[in-house]
mmCIF file of C-alpha atoms and ligand atoms in Angstrom:
data_model
loop_
_atom_site.group_PDB
_atom_site.id
_atom_site.type_symbol
_atom_site.label_atom_id
_atom_site.label_comp_id
_atom_site.label_asym_id
_atom_site.label_seq_id
_atom_site.Cartn_x
_atom_site.Cartn_y
_atom_site.Cartn_z
ATOM 1 C CA MET B 1 20.049 -2.553 -10.349
ATOM 2 C CA LEU B 2 20.807 -4.037 -6.922
ATOM 3 C CA ASN B 3 24.261 -5.036 -5.768
ATOM 4 C CA PRO B 4 24.805 -8.385 -3.996
ATOM 5 C CA GLN B 5 24.781 -6.729 -0.572
ATOM 6 C CA GLN B 6 21.398 -5.133 -1.216
ATOM 7 C CA LYS B 7 19.933 -8.415 -2.450
ATOM 8 C CA GLN B 8 21.231 -10.169 0.636
ATOM 9 C CA ARG B 9 19.872 -7.445 2.920
ATOM 10 C CA TYR B 10 16.411 -7.898 1.406
ATOM 11 C CA LEU B 11 16.603 -11.638 1.950
ATOM 12 C CA ASP B 12 17.795 -11.179 5.541
ATOM 13 C CA GLU B 13 15.545 -8.322 6.660
ATOM 14 C CA GLY B 14 12.493 -8.570 4.392
ATOM 15 C CA PHE B 15 12.706 -4.960 3.274
ATOM 16 C CA LEU B 16 15.068 -2.682 1.402
ATOM 17 C CA VAL B 17 15.301 1.125 1.461
ATOM 18 C CA LEU B 18 16.509 2.767 -1.758
ATOM 19 C CA PRO B 19 17.028 6.528 -1.273
ATOM 20 C CA GLY B 20 16.874 8.625 -4.434
ATOM 21 C CA PHE B 21 15.294 5.848 -6.505
ATOM 22 C CA VAL B 22 13.041 8.361 -8.245
ATOM 23 C CA PRO B 23 14.333 11.772 -9.391
ATOM 24 C CA ARG B 24 12.894 14.858 -7.740
ATOM 25 C CA ALA B 25 11.103 16.075 -10.878
ATOM 26 C CA GLN B 26 9.272 12.768 -11.285
ATOM 27 C CA VAL B 27 8.315 12.734 -7.621
ATOM 28 C CA THR B 28 6.825 16.196 -8.070
ATOM 29 C CA ALA B 29 4.905 15.087 -11.172
ATOM 30 C CA LEU B 30 3.468 12.056 -9.363
ATOM 31 C CA ARG B 31 2.534 14.081 -6.302
ATOM 32 C CA ASP B 32 0.921 16.844 -8.373
ATOM 33 C CA ARG B 33 -1.053 14.248 -10.271
ATOM 34 C CA ALA B 34 -2.379 12.808 -7.000
ATOM 35 C CA TRP B 35 -3.620 16.204 -5.910
ATOM 36 C CA ALA B 36 -5.232 16.713 -9.348
ATOM 37 C CA ILE B 37 -7.145 13.436 -9.030
ATOM 38 C CA VAL B 38 -8.445 14.528 -5.638
ATOM 39 C CA GLU B 39 -9.340 17.969 -6.965
ATOM 40 C CA ALA B 40 -11.405 16.366 -9.738
ATOM 41 C CA PHE B 41 -13.095 13.936 -7.336
ATOM 42 C CA ASP B 42 -16.744 14.728 -6.686
ATOM 43 C CA PRO B 43 -17.780 13.151 -3.379
ATOM 44 C CA ALA B 44 -21.381 13.224 -4.552
ATOM 45 C CA ALA B 45 -20.476 10.604 -7.139
ATOM 46 C CA GLY B 46 -19.731 8.133 -4.388
ATOM 47 C CA SER B 47 -17.241 7.737 -1.633
ATOM 48 C CA GLY B 48 -16.002 5.347 0.925
ATOM 49 C CA ILE B 49 -14.319 5.789 4.240
ATOM 50 C CA PHE B 50 -11.265 3.599 4.394
ATOM 51 C CA ALA B 51 -10.091 2.313 7.761
ATOM 52 C CA THR B 52 -8.320 -0.983 8.180
ATOM 53 C CA ASP B 53 -9.900 -1.624 11.570
ATOM 54 C CA ASP B 54 -13.415 -0.856 10.437
ATOM 55 C CA ALA B 55 -15.443 -3.918 9.562
ATOM 56 C CA SER B 56 -18.035 -1.745 7.870
ATOM 57 C CA ARG B 57 -15.785 -1.274 4.897
ATOM 58 C CA ALA B 58 -16.280 -4.954 4.208
ATOM 59 C CA ALA B 59 -19.702 -4.196 2.868
ATOM 60 C CA ASP B 60 -18.605 -1.105 1.042
ATOM 61 C CA ALA B 61 -19.399 -1.501 -2.618
ATOM 62 C CA TRP B 62 -17.246 1.535 -3.289
ATOM 63 C CA PHE B 63 -14.237 -0.461 -2.158
ATOM 64 C CA LEU B 64 -15.087 -3.679 -3.985
ATOM 65 C CA GLY B 65 -15.809 -1.744 -7.153
ATOM 66 C CA SER B 66 -12.425 -0.016 -7.086
ATOM 67 C CA ALA B 67 -10.296 -2.943 -8.231
ATOM 68 C CA ARG B 68 -10.200 -1.974 -11.895
ATOM 69 C CA THR B 69 -10.713 1.773 -11.633
ATOM 70 C CA VAL B 70 -9.448 4.872 -9.809
ATOM 71 C CA ARG B 71 -11.455 5.979 -6.778
ATOM 72 C CA CYS B 72 -10.894 8.242 -3.777
ATOM 73 C CA PHE B 73 -11.532 7.135 -0.186
ATOM 74 C CA PHE B 74 -12.084 9.468 2.753
ATOM 75 C CA GLU B 75 -10.304 9.240 6.066
ATOM 76 C CA ALA B 76 -12.330 7.767 8.929
ATOM 77 C CA GLU B 77 -11.964 11.067 10.813
ATOM 78 C CA ALA B 78 -12.743 13.244 7.779
ATOM 79 C CA PHE B 79 -16.291 14.064 8.860
ATOM 80 C CA ASP B 80 -17.609 15.657 12.041
ATOM 81 C CA ALA B 81 -20.683 14.426 13.889
ATOM 82 C CA SER B 82 -22.976 16.381 11.600
ATOM 83 C CA GLY B 83 -21.415 14.866 8.515
ATOM 84 C CA HIS B 84 -19.408 17.868 7.364
ATOM 85 C CA LEU B 85 -15.751 17.733 6.381
ATOM 86 C CA ARG B 86 -13.458 18.921 9.185
ATOM 87 C CA GLN B 87 -10.814 20.009 6.668
ATOM 88 C CA PRO B 88 -10.865 20.881 2.954
ATOM 89 C CA LYS B 89 -11.481 17.892 0.683
ATOM 90 C CA ALA B 90 -7.849 17.852 -0.424
ATOM 91 C CA LEU B 91 -6.797 17.250 3.196
ATOM 92 C CA SER B 92 -9.471 14.641 3.904
ATOM 93 C CA ILE B 93 -8.564 11.785 1.573
ATOM 94 C CA ASN B 94 -7.098 8.546 2.891
ATOM 95 C CA LYS B 95 -6.167 7.050 -0.461
ATOM 96 C CA ILE B 96 -6.776 6.653 -4.174
ATOM 97 C CA GLY B 97 -7.056 3.090 -5.471
ATOM 98 C CA HIS B 98 -6.635 0.598 -6.949
ATOM 99 C CA ALA B 99 -5.744 0.618 -10.671
ATOM 100 C CA LEU B 100 -3.647 3.734 -11.161
ATOM 101 C CA HIS B 101 -0.960 1.491 -12.622
ATOM 102 C CA GLU B 102 -3.294 0.516 -15.450
ATOM 103 C CA LEU B 103 -5.344 3.615 -16.075
ATOM 104 C CA ASP B 104 -3.654 6.805 -14.976
ATOM 105 C CA PRO B 105 -1.626 8.738 -17.572
ATOM 106 C CA VAL B 106 1.066 9.647 -15.028
ATOM 107 C CA TYR B 107 1.109 6.629 -12.704
ATOM 108 C CA ALA B 108 0.840 3.948 -15.405
ATOM 109 C CA PRO B 109 4.086 4.834 -17.214
ATOM 110 C CA PHE B 110 5.929 5.147 -13.916
ATOM 111 C CA SER B 111 4.568 1.789 -12.744
ATOM 112 C CA HIS B 112 5.773 0.102 -15.926
ATOM 113 C CA SER B 113 9.208 1.714 -15.947
ATOM 114 C CA ALA B 114 12.333 -0.242 -16.812
ATOM 115 C CA GLU B 115 13.835 0.671 -13.430
ATOM 116 C CA LEU B 116 10.997 -0.958 -11.493
ATOM 117 C CA ALA B 117 11.084 -3.995 -13.782
ATOM 118 C CA ALA B 118 14.789 -4.473 -13.151
ATOM 119 C CA LEU B 119 14.325 -4.026 -9.427
ATOM 120 C CA ALA B 120 11.502 -6.573 -9.298
ATOM 121 C CA ALA B 121 13.649 -9.078 -11.164
ATOM 122 C CA ASP B 122 16.469 -8.539 -8.685
ATOM 123 C CA LEU B 123 14.036 -9.223 -5.824
ATOM 124 C CA GLY B 124 13.155 -12.567 -7.367
ATOM 125 C CA LEU B 125 9.927 -11.854 -9.221
ATOM 126 C CA VAL B 126 10.470 -13.951 -12.353
ATOM 127 C CA ALA B 127 7.012 -13.476 -13.891
ATOM 128 C CA PRO B 128 5.718 -10.313 -12.190
ATOM 129 C CA GLN B 129 2.077 -9.341 -12.280
ATOM 130 C CA LEU B 130 0.964 -5.891 -11.121
ATOM 131 C CA TRP B 131 -2.174 -6.316 -9.081
ATOM 132 C CA GLN B 132 -2.835 -3.149 -7.147
ATOM 133 C CA SER B 133 -1.767 0.468 -6.785
ATOM 134 C CA THR B 134 -2.688 3.184 -4.330
ATOM 135 C CA VAL B 135 -1.770 6.712 -3.412
ATOM 136 C CA VAL B 136 -1.842 6.964 0.375
ATOM 137 C CA PHE B 137 -2.132 10.526 1.667
ATOM 138 C CA LYS B 138 -1.780 10.346 5.451
ATOM 139 C CA PRO B 139 -3.251 13.855 5.617
ATOM 140 C CA PRO B 140 -2.304 16.280 8.384
ATOM 141 C CA ARG B 141 -4.059 15.955 11.756
ATOM 142 C CA ILE B 142 -6.522 13.200 10.717
ATOM 143 C CA GLY B 143 -4.302 10.699 8.880
ATOM 144 C CA GLY B 144 -5.379 7.326 10.199
ATOM 145 C CA GLU B 145 -3.311 4.554 11.705
ATOM 146 C CA VAL B 146 -2.616 1.482 9.604
ATOM 147 C CA ARG B 147 -2.262 -1.265 12.160
ATOM 148 C CA TRP B 148 0.344 -4.033 12.026
ATOM 149 C CA HIS B 149 -0.277 -6.261 9.021
ATOM 150 C CA GLN B 150 1.371 -8.336 6.316
ATOM 151 C CA ASP B 151 0.516 -7.562 2.705
ATOM 152 C CA ALA B 152 0.034 -11.273 1.960
ATOM 153 C CA THR B 153 -3.050 -11.044 4.186
ATOM 154 C CA PHE B 154 -4.735 -8.970 1.493
ATOM 155 C CA LEU B 155 -2.972 -10.209 -1.662
ATOM 156 C CA HIS B 156 -2.455 -13.902 -1.125
ATOM 157 C CA THR B 157 -0.756 -16.429 -3.388
ATOM 158 C CA GLU B 158 0.515 -19.977 -2.959
ATOM 159 C CA PRO B 159 3.378 -19.860 -2.364
ATOM 160 C CA ILE B 160 3.461 -16.310 -1.034
ATOM 161 C CA THR B 161 5.153 -13.990 -3.523
ATOM 162 C CA VAL B 162 3.423 -10.640 -3.083
ATOM 163 C CA THR B 163 5.952 -7.832 -2.973
ATOM 164 C CA GLY B 164 5.259 -4.194 -2.109
ATOM 165 C CA PHE B 165 6.911 -1.147 -3.631
ATOM 166 C CA TRP B 166 6.377 1.950 -1.471
ATOM 167 C CA LEU B 167 7.523 5.271 -2.904
ATOM 168 C CA ALA B 168 7.733 8.332 -0.670
ATOM 169 C CA LEU B 169 6.226 11.272 -2.550
ATOM 170 C CA GLU B 170 6.860 13.465 0.490
ATOM 171 C CA ASP B 171 9.341 13.224 3.337
ATOM 172 C CA ALA B 172 8.207 10.678 5.929
ATOM 173 C CA ASP B 173 9.198 10.681 9.609
ATOM 174 C CA VAL B 174 7.860 9.568 12.957
ATOM 175 C CA HIS B 175 5.845 12.764 13.276
ATOM 176 C CA ASN B 176 3.776 12.418 10.090
ATOM 177 C CA GLY B 177 3.220 8.662 10.133
ATOM 178 C CA CYS B 178 6.177 6.967 8.457
ATOM 179 C CA LEU B 179 6.356 3.204 7.949
ATOM 180 C CA TRP B 180 7.523 0.990 10.818
ATOM 181 C CA VAL B 181 8.841 -2.501 10.089
ATOM 182 C CA GLU B 182 10.073 -5.533 11.970
ATOM 183 C CA PRO B 183 13.477 -6.394 10.445
ATOM 184 C CA GLY B 184 13.550 -10.122 9.719
ATOM 185 C CA GLY B 185 9.883 -10.495 10.558
ATOM 186 C CA HIS B 186 9.150 -11.952 7.115
ATOM 187 C CA ARG B 187 10.363 -15.299 8.460
ATOM 188 C CA GLY B 188 7.341 -15.457 10.734
ATOM 189 C CA PRO B 189 3.975 -16.968 9.838
ATOM 190 C CA LEU B 190 1.117 -15.320 8.015
ATOM 191 C CA ARG B 191 -1.190 -14.265 10.833
ATOM 192 C CA GLU B 192 -4.468 -13.611 9.047
ATOM 193 C CA ARG B 193 -6.260 -13.668 5.701
ATOM 194 C CA TYR B 194 -8.670 -11.114 4.312
ATOM 195 C CA LEU B 195 -11.265 -13.289 2.637
ATOM 196 C CA ARG B 196 -13.926 -12.496 0.082
ATOM 197 C CA ASP B 197 -17.100 -14.526 -0.287
ATOM 198 C CA GLY B 198 -19.248 -12.891 -2.946
ATOM 199 C CA ASP B 199 -19.570 -9.288 -1.772
ATOM 200 C CA ALA B 200 -18.849 -10.193 1.855
ATOM 201 C CA LEU B 201 -15.403 -9.601 3.323
ATOM 202 C CA ARG B 202 -13.953 -10.786 6.578
ATOM 203 C CA MET B 203 -10.647 -11.079 8.384
ATOM 204 C CA ALA B 204 -9.856 -14.677 9.277
ATOM 205 C CA PRO B 205 -7.174 -15.475 11.866
ATOM 206 C CA LEU B 206 -4.585 -18.014 10.755
ATOM 207 C CA ASN B 207 -1.813 -17.941 13.333
ATOM 208 C CA ALA B 208 -1.752 -16.448 16.828
ATOM 209 C CA ALA B 209 1.862 -15.279 16.604
ATOM 210 C CA PRO B 210 2.021 -11.869 18.304
ATOM 211 C CA TRP B 211 2.686 -8.685 16.386
ATOM 212 C CA PRO B 212 6.082 -7.098 17.013
ATOM 213 C CA THR B 213 6.662 -5.284 20.258
ATOM 214 C CA PRO B 214 7.662 -1.604 20.117
ATOM 215 C CA HIS B 215 11.313 -2.460 20.666
ATOM 216 C CA GLN B 216 11.278 -4.855 17.698
ATOM 217 C CA ALA B 217 9.974 -2.167 15.341
ATOM 218 C CA VAL B 218 12.115 0.363 13.505
ATOM 219 C CA PRO B 219 10.842 3.534 11.810
ATOM 220 C CA LEU B 220 11.700 4.144 8.177
ATOM 221 C CA GLU B 221 12.262 7.886 8.143
ATOM 222 C CA VAL B 222 12.934 8.621 4.481
ATOM 223 C CA PRO B 223 13.041 11.618 2.157
ATOM 224 C CA ALA B 224 10.781 11.966 -0.871
ATOM 225 C CA GLY B 225 12.005 9.868 -3.790
ATOM 226 C CA THR B 226 12.953 6.917 -1.575
ATOM 227 C CA LEU B 227 11.585 3.538 -2.630
ATOM 228 C CA VAL B 228 10.982 0.904 0.045
ATOM 229 C CA CYS B 229 10.621 -2.738 -1.038
ATOM 230 C CA LEU B 230 8.562 -4.917 1.301
ATOM 231 C CA HIS B 231 8.367 -8.711 1.397
ATOM 232 C CA GLY B 232 4.748 -9.859 1.510
ATOM 233 C CA LEU B 233 5.214 -11.468 4.923
ATOM 234 C CA LEU B 234 7.003 -8.538 6.565
ATOM 235 C CA PRO B 235 4.996 -7.046 9.446
ATOM 236 C CA HIS B 236 4.677 -3.273 9.033
ATOM 237 C CA HIS B 237 2.450 -0.496 10.250
ATOM 238 C CA SER B 238 2.142 3.270 10.338
ATOM 239 C CA ALA B 239 0.959 5.539 13.112
ATOM 240 C CA PRO B 240 -1.709 8.244 12.883
ATOM 241 C CA ASN B 241 -0.554 11.570 11.509
ATOM 242 C CA ARG B 242 -1.301 14.295 14.041
ATOM 243 C CA SER B 243 1.289 16.657 12.561
ATOM 244 C CA ALA B 244 0.593 19.673 10.352
ATOM 245 C CA VAL B 245 1.996 18.117 7.168
ATOM 246 C CA SER B 246 0.860 15.265 4.952
ATOM 247 C CA ARG B 247 2.875 12.149 4.136
ATOM 248 C CA VAL B 248 1.953 11.112 0.611
ATOM 249 C CA ALA B 249 3.222 7.812 -0.789
ATOM 250 C CA TYR B 250 2.545 5.628 -3.835
ATOM 251 C CA THR B 251 2.321 1.885 -3.343
ATOM 252 C CA LEU B 252 2.426 -0.813 -5.963
ATOM 253 C CA HIS B 253 1.939 -4.504 -5.304
ATOM 254 C CA ALA B 254 3.155 -7.298 -7.548
ATOM 255 C CA ALA B 255 3.072 -11.068 -7.310
ATOM 256 C CA ASP B 256 4.898 -13.756 -9.232
ATOM 257 C CA GLY B 257 2.796 -15.379 -11.944
ATOM 258 C CA ARG B 258 4.368 -18.717 -11.091
ATOM 259 C CA SER B 259 2.409 -18.692 -7.832
ATOM 260 C CA ARG B 260 -1.334 -19.283 -7.615
ATOM 261 C CA TRP B 261 -3.534 -16.240 -7.026
ATOM 262 C CA SER B 262 -5.952 -17.176 -4.265
ATOM 263 C CA PRO B 263 -9.552 -17.263 -5.467
ATOM 264 C CA ASP B 264 -10.782 -15.761 -2.187
ATOM 265 C CA ASN B 265 -8.689 -12.582 -2.426
ATOM 266 C CA TRP B 266 -10.818 -9.421 -2.479
ATOM 267 C CA LEU B 267 -9.219 -8.464 -5.772
ATOM 268 C CA GLN B 268 -9.947 -10.821 -8.656
ATOM 269 C CA PRO B 269 -8.999 -10.575 -12.326
ATOM 270 C CA ASP B 270 -11.691 -9.614 -14.802
ATOM 271 C CA ASP B 271 -12.909 -12.692 -16.674
ATOM 272 C CA GLY B 272 -9.907 -14.585 -15.408
ATOM 273 C CA ALA B 273 -7.484 -12.330 -17.318
ATOM 274 C CA LEU B 274 -4.315 -12.138 -15.256
ATOM 275 C CA PRO B 275 -2.614 -8.744 -14.954
ATOM 276 C CA ALA B 276 0.419 -7.653 -16.908
ATOM 277 C CA GLY B 277 3.896 -7.225 -15.516
ATOM 278 C CA PHE B 278 6.059 -4.136 -15.340
HETATM 279 FE FE1 FE2 Y 301 0.997 -2.872 3.740
#
C-alpha cells in the first residue's frame, strides 16, 4: 500500500496525504448517502448543536447517546435568534456521528475495506479497532471552526495510538475550511484531555505547550477522493466556512488494541465489548 518514503514521511510529519485514494464513483456514493441521511433526519426526533468550543454540549444527551448509533448534529450558527433555521436543513448540519462504520449500509463496507486495512497496517496499527466515524459537512456560510486540537484528546489510549483517516468527499481549500496541520507537531505533548465522569464531560488541561502559530501551520488543500492520515498527537484545525460551497468529509478513527482504551473517554464500549478492526 505505502512505499517506504510515504511511511517515513508519516513518521516524520505526523500526517500523510494520499490523493486519489478513493475512486470518484465511490466518493459520489458516499457523499450522496450523507445527503440522504440528512434528508431522512427529522429534527423533531432530537438534535444537538455541535461546537467544539461550547461547553454546553457536554451535557448534551444527544451527543453522549450517539456513540453506537447514527445521529445528525446542527451547526452552532444554524438557527437565528427566534430559533428558525437560517438555511435549509441540508445546509445546516455540522456532522453525522458516530457509528456509521458499524451501521450504515454504504459507510460500513467502505470503512472495512481491504484498502483501509492495508493502509492502517502500514501506519503501524497491528490490532486496529474502529472506534468512531463521522461525516463532517462544513456547510456553506455557517460551517463552524474546529479549533486546534489533537485527536488523542478525545480518543485516548495508553500508549497513544489513535489514528485518524480523513477522506475528502468534496474539494477542500482555504476558502471552504480545509484542514490545517503542524508538520512534525505529533512529537509535542498531549495538551488536554476530554474527560467523561458519568454523563458529565469536561476539558482538562494537561500541558501548557502553545498551539502552533500561523506560520507553523500548513493548509491541506485537496481534491475529493484524497485520504489524509493523521497521527493522534498531530495538532490540526479547520477554519469557518464562509464560502458558498460545502466541504464534506468522512472521518474514521482507529486505535491499536494493544494499547489500553482510557476508561474516562467519552466513548465507551457496550458491555466492555471492544470494537472490531477493519
Ligand atoms: Fe481532529
